[in-house]
JSON list of C-alpha atoms and ligand atoms in Angstrom, two decimals:
[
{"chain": "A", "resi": 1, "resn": "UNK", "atom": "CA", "xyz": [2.95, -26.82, -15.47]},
{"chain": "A", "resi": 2, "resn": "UNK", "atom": "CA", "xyz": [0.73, -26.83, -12.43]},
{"chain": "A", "resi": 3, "resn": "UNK", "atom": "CA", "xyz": [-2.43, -25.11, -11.88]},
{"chain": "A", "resi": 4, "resn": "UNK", "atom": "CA", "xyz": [-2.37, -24.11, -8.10]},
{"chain": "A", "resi": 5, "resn": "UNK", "atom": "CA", "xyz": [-0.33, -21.54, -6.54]},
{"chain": "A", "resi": 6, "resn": "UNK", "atom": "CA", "xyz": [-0.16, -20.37, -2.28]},
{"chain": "A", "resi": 7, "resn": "UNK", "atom": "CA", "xyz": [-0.85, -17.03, -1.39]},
{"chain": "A", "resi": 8, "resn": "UNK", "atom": "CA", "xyz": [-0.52, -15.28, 2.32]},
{"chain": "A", "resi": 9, "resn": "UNK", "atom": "CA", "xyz": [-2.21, -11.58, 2.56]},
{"chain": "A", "resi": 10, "resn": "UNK", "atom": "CA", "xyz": [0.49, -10.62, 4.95]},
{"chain": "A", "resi": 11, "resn": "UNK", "atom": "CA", "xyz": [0.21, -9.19, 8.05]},
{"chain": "A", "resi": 12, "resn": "UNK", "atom": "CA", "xyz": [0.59, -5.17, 6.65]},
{"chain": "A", "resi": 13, "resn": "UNK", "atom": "CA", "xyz": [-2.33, -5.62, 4.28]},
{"chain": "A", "resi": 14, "resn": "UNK", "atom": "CA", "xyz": [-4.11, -7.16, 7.01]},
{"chain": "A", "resi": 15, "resn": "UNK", "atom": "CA", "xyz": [-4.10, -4.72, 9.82]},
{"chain": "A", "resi": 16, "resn": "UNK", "atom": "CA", "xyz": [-4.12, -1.93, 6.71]},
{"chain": "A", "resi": 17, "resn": "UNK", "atom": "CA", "xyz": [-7.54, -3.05, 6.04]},
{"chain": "A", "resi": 18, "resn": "UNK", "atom": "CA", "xyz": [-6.72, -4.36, 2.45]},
{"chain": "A", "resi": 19, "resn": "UNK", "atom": "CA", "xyz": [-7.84, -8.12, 2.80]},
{"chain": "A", "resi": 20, "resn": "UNK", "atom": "CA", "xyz": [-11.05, -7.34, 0.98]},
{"chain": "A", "resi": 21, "resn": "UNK", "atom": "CA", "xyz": [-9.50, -5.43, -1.58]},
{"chain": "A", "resi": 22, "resn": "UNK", "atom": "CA", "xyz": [-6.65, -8.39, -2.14]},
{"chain": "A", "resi": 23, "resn": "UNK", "atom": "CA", "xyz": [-8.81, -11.13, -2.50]},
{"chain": "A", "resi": 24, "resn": "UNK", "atom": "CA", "xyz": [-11.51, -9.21, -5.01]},
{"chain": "A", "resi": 25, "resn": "UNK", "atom": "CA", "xyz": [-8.23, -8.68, -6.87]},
{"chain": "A", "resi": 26, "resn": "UNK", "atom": "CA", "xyz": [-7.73, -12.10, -6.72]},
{"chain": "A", "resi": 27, "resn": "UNK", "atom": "CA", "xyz": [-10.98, -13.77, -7.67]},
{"chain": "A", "resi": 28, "resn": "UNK", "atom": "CA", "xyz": [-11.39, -10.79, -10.69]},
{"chain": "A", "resi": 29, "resn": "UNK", "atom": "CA", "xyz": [-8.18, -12.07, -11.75]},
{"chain": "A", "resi": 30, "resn": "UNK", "atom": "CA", "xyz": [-9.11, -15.16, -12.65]},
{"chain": "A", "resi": 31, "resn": "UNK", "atom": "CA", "xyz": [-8.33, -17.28, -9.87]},
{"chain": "A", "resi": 32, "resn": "UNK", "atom": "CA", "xyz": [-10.65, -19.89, -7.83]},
{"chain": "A", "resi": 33, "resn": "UNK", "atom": "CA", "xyz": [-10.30, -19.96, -4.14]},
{"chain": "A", "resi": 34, "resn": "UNK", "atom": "CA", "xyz": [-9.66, -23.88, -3.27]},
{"chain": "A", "resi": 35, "resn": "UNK", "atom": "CA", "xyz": [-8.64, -22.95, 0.34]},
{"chain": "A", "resi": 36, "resn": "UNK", "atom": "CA", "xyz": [-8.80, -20.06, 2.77]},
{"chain": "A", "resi": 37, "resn": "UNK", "atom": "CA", "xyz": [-7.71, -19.64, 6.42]},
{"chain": "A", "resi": 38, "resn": "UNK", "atom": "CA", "xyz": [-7.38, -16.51, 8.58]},
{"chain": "A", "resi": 39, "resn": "UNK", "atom": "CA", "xyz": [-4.62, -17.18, 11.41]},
{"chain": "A", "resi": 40, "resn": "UNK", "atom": "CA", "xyz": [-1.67, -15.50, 13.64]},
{"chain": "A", "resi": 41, "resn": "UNK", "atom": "CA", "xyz": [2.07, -17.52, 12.73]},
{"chain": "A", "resi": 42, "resn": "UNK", "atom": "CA", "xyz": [4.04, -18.62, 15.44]},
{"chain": "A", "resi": 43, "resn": "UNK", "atom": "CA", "xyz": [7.97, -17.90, 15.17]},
{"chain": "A", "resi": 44, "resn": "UNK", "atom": "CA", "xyz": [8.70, -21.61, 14.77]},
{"chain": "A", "resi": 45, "resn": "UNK", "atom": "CA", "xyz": [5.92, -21.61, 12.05]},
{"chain": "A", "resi": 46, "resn": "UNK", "atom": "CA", "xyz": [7.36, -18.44, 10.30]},
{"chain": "A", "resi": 47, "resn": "UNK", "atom": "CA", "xyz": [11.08, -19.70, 10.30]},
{"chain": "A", "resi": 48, "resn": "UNK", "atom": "CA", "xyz": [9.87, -23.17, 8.53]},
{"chain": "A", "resi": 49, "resn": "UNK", "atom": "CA", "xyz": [8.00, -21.47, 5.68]},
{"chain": "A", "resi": 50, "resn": "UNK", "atom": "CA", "xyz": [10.43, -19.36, 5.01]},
{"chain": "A", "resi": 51, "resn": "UNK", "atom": "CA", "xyz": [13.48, -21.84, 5.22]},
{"chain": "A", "resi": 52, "resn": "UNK", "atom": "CA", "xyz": [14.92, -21.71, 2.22]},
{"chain": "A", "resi": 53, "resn": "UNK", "atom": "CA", "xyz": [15.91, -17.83, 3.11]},
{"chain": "A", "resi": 54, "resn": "UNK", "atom": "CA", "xyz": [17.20, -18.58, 6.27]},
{"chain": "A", "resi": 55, "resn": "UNK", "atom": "CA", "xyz": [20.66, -17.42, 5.17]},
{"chain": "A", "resi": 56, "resn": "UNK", "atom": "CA", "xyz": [19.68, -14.38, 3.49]},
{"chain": "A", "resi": 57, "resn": "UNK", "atom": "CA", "xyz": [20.12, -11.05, 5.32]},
{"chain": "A", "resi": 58, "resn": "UNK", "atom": "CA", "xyz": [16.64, -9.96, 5.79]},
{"chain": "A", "resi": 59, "resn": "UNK", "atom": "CA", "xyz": [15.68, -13.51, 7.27]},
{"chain": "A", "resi": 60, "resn": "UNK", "atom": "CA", "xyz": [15.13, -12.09, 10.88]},
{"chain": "A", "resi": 61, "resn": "UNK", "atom": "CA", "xyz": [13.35, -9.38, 10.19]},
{"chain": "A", "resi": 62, "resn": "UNK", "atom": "CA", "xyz": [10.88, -11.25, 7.77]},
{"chain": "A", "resi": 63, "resn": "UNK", "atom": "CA", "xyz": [9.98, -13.92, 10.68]},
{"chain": "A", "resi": 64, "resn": "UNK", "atom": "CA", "xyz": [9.22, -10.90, 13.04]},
{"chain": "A", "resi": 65, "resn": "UNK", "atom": "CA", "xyz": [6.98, -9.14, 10.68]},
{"chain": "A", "resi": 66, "resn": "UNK", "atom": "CA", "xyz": [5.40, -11.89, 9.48]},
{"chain": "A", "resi": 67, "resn": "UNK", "atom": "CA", "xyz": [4.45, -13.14, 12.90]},
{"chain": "A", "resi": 68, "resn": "UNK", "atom": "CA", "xyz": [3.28, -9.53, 13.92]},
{"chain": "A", "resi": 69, "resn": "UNK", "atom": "CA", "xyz": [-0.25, -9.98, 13.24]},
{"chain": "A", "resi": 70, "resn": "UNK", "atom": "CA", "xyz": [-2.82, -12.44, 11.43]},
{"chain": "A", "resi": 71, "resn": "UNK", "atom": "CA", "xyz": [-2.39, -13.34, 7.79]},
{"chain": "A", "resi": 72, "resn": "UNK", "atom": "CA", "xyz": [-5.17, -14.46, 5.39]},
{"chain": "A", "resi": 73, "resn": "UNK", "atom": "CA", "xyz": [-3.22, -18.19, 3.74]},
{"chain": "A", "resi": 74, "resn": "UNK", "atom": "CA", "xyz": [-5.07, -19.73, 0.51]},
{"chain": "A", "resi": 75, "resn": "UNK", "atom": "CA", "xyz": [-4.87, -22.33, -2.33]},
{"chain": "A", "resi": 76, "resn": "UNK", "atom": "CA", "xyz": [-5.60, -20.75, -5.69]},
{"chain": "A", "resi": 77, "resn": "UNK", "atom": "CA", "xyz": [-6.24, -22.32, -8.72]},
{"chain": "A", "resi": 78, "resn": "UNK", "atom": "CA", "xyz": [-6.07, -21.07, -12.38]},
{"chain": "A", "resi": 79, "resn": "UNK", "atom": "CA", "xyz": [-4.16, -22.26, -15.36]},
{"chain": "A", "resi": 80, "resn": "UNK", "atom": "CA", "xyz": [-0.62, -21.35, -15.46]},
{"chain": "A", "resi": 81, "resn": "UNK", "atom": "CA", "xyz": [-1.24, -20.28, -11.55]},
{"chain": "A", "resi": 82, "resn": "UNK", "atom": "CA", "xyz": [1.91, -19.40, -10.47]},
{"chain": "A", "resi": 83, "resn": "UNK", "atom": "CA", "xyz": [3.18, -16.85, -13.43]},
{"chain": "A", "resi": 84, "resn": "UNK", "atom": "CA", "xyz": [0.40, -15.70, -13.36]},
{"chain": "A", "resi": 85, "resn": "UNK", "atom": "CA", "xyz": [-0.66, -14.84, -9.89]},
{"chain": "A", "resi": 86, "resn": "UNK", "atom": "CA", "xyz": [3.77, -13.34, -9.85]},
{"chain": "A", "resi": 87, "resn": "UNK", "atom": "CA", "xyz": [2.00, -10.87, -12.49]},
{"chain": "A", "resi": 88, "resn": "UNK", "atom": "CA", "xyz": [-0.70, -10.10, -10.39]},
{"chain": "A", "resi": 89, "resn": "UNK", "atom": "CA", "xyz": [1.07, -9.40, -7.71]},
{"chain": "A", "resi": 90, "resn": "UNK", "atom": "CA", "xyz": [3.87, -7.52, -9.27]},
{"chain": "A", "resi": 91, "resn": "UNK", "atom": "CA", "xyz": [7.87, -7.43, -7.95]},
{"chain": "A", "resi": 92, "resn": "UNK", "atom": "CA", "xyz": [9.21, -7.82, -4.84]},
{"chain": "A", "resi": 93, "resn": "UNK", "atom": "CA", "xyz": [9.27, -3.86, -4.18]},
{"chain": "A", "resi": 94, "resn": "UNK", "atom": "CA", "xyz": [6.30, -2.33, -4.38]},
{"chain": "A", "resi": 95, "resn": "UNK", "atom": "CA", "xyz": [8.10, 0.89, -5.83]},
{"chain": "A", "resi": 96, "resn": "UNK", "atom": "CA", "xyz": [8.91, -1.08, -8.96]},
{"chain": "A", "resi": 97, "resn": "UNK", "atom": "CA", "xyz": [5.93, -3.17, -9.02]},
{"chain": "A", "resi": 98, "resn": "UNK", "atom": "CA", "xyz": [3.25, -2.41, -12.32]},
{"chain": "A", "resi": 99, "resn": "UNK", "atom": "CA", "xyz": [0.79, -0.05, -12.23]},
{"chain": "A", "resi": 100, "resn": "UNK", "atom": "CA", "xyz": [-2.51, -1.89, -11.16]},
{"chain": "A", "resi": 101, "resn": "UNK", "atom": "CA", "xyz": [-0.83, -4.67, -9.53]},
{"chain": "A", "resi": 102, "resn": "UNK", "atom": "CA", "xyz": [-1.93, -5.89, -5.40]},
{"chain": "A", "resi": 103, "resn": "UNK", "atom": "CA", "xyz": [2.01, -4.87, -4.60]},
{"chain": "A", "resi": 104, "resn": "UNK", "atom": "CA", "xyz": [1.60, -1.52, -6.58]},
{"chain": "A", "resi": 105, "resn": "UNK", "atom": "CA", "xyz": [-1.83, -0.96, -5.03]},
{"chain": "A", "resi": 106, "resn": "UNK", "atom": "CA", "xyz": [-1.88, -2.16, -1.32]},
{"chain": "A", "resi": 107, "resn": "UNK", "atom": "CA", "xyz": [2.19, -2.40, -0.53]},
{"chain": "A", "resi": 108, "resn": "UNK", "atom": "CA", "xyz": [4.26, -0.03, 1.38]},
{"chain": "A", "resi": 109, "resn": "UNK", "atom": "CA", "xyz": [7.79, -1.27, 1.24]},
{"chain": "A", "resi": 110, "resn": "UNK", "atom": "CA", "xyz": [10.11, -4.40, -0.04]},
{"chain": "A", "resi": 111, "resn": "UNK", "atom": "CA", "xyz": [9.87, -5.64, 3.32]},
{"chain": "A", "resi": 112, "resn": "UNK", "atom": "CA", "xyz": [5.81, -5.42, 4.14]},
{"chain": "A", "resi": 113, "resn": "UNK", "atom": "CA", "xyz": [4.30, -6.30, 0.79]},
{"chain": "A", "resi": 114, "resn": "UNK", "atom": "CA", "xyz": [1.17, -7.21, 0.61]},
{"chain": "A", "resi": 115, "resn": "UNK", "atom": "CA", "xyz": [1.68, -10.68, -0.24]},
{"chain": "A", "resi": 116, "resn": "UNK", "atom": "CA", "xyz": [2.85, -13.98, -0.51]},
{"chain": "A", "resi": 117, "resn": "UNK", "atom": "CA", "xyz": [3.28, -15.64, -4.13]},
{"chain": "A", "resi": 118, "resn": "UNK", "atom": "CA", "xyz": [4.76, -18.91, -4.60]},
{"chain": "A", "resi": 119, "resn": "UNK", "atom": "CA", "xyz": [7.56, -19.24, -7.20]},
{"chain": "A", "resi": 120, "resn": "UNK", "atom": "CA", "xyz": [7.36, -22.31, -8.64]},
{"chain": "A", "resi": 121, "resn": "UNK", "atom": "CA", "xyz": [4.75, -25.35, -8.94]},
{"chain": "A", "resi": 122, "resn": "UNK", "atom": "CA", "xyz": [7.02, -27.72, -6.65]},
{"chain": "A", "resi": 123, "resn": "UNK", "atom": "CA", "xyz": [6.39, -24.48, -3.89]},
{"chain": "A", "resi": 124, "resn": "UNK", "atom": "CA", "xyz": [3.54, -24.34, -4.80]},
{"chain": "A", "resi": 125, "resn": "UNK", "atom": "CA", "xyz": [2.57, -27.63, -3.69]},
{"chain": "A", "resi": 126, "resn": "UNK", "atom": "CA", "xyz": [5.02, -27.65, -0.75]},
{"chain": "A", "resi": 127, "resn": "UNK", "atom": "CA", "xyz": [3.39, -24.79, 0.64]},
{"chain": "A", "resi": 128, "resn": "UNK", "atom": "CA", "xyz": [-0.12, -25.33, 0.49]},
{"chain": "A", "resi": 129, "resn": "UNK", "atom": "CA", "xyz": [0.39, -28.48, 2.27]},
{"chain": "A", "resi": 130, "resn": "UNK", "atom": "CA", "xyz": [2.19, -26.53, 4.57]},
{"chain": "A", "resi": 131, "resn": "UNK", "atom": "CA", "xyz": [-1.03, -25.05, 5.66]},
{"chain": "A", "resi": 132, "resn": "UNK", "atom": "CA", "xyz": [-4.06, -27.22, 4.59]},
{"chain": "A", "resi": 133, "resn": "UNK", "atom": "CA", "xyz": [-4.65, -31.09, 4.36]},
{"chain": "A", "resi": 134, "resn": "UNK", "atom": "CA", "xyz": [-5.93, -32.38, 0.96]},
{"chain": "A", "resi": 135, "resn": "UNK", "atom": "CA", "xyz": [-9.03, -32.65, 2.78]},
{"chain": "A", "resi": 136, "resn": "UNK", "atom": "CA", "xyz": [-9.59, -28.23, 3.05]},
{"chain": "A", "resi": 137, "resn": "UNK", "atom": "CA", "xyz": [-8.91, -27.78, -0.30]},
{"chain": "A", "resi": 138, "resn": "UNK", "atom": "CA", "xyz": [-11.34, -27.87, -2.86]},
{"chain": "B", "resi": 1, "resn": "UDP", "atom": "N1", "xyz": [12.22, -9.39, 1.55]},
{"chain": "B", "resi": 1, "resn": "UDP", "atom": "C1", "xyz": [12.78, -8.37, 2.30]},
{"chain": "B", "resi": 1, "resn": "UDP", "atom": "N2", "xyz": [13.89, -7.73, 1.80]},
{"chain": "B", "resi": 1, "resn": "UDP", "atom": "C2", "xyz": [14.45, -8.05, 0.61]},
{"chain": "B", "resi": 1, "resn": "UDP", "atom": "C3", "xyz": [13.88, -9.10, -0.15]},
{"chain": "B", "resi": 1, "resn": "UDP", "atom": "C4", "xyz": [12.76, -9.74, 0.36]},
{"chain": "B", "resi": 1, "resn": "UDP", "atom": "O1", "xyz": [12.31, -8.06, 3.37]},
{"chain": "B", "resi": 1, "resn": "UDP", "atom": "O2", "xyz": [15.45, -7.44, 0.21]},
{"chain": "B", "resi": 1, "resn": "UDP", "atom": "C5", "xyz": [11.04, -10.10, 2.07]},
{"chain": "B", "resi": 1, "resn": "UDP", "atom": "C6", "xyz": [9.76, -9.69, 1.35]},
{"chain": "B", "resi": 1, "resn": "UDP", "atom": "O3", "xyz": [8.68, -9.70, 2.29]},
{"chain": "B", "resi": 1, "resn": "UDP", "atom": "C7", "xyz": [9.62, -10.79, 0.33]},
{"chain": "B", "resi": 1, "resn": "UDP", "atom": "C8", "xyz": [10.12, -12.00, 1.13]},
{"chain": "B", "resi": 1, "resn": "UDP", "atom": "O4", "xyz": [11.20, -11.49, 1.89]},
{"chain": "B", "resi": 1, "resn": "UDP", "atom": "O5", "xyz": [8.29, -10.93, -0.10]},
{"chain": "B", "resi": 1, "resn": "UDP", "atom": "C9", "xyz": [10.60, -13.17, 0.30]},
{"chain": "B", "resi": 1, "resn": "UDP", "atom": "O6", "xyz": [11.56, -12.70, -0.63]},
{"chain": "B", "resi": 1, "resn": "UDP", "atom": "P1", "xyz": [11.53, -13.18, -2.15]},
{"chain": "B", "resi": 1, "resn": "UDP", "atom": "O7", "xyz": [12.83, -12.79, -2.76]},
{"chain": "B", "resi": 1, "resn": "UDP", "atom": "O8", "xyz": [11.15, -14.61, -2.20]},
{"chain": "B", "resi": 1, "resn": "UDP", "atom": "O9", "xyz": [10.38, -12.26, -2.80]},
{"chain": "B", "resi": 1, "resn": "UDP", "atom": "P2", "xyz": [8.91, -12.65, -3.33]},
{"chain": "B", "resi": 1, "resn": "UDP", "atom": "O10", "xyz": [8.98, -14.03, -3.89]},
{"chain": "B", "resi": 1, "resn": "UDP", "atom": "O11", "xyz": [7.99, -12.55, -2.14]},
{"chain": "B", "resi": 1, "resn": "UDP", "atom": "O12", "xyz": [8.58, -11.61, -4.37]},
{"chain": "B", "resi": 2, "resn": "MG", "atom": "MG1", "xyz": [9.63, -15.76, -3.04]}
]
């Protein structure tokens, strides 16, 4: 078990106004910022992160939104980071996510929700260096 998860505030909760709101959420629930950037994803960018659902059905569609505007991207570290930060965030669709949850709170659909959580520690890891050098996280 790992202690660092990879978040994105996605481009809907950006441009919604929510990326205050998301990060408070964040840092009340427990978790220390080690690394923050604000930034706009290119499609080649988008299409590498999300790889491994390049054969899923939706995989089009979730490049092009998540390109469509900047995203907030961030290291977060907490014990037992990753389940944890899932229950934060709450499930995939926002219409079945828990009461009191960022999804539940700040999400509109399956599709633009919120957030980025990574789902397991070797993620995790995978994805934070996807976006910072060992040196911008602290
Ligand atoms: N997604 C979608 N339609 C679906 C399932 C997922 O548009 O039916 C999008 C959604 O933005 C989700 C992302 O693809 O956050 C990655 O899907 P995953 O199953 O990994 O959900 P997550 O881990 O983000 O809860
Ligand atoms: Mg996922």
């Amino acid at each position: 078990m790992s202690n660092i998860t990879f978040t994105m505030i996605k481009p809907d909760a950006v441009a919604n106004g929510h990326t205050g709101n998301v990060i408070n959420d964040i840092i009340v629930g427990g978790f220390k910022l080690k690394a923050m950037k604000y930034l706009q994803l290119s499609k080649k960018q988008a299409e590498a992160f999300y790889g491994i659902h390049r054969e899923r059905p939706f995989f089009n569609d979730l490049v092009s939104f998540m390109i469509s505007g900047p995203i907030v991207a961030a290291v977060l570290e907490k014990e037992n980071a990753v389940a944890d930060f899932r229950t934060l965030i709450g499930a995939t669709n926002p219409a079945e996510a828990a009461e009191g949850t960022i999804r539940a709170k700040y999400a509109k659909s399956i599709d633009a929700n919120a957030v980025h959580g990574s789902d397991s520690d070797e993620n995790a890891a995978g994805e934070a260096s996807f976006f910072f050098s060992s040196f911008e996280m602290y």
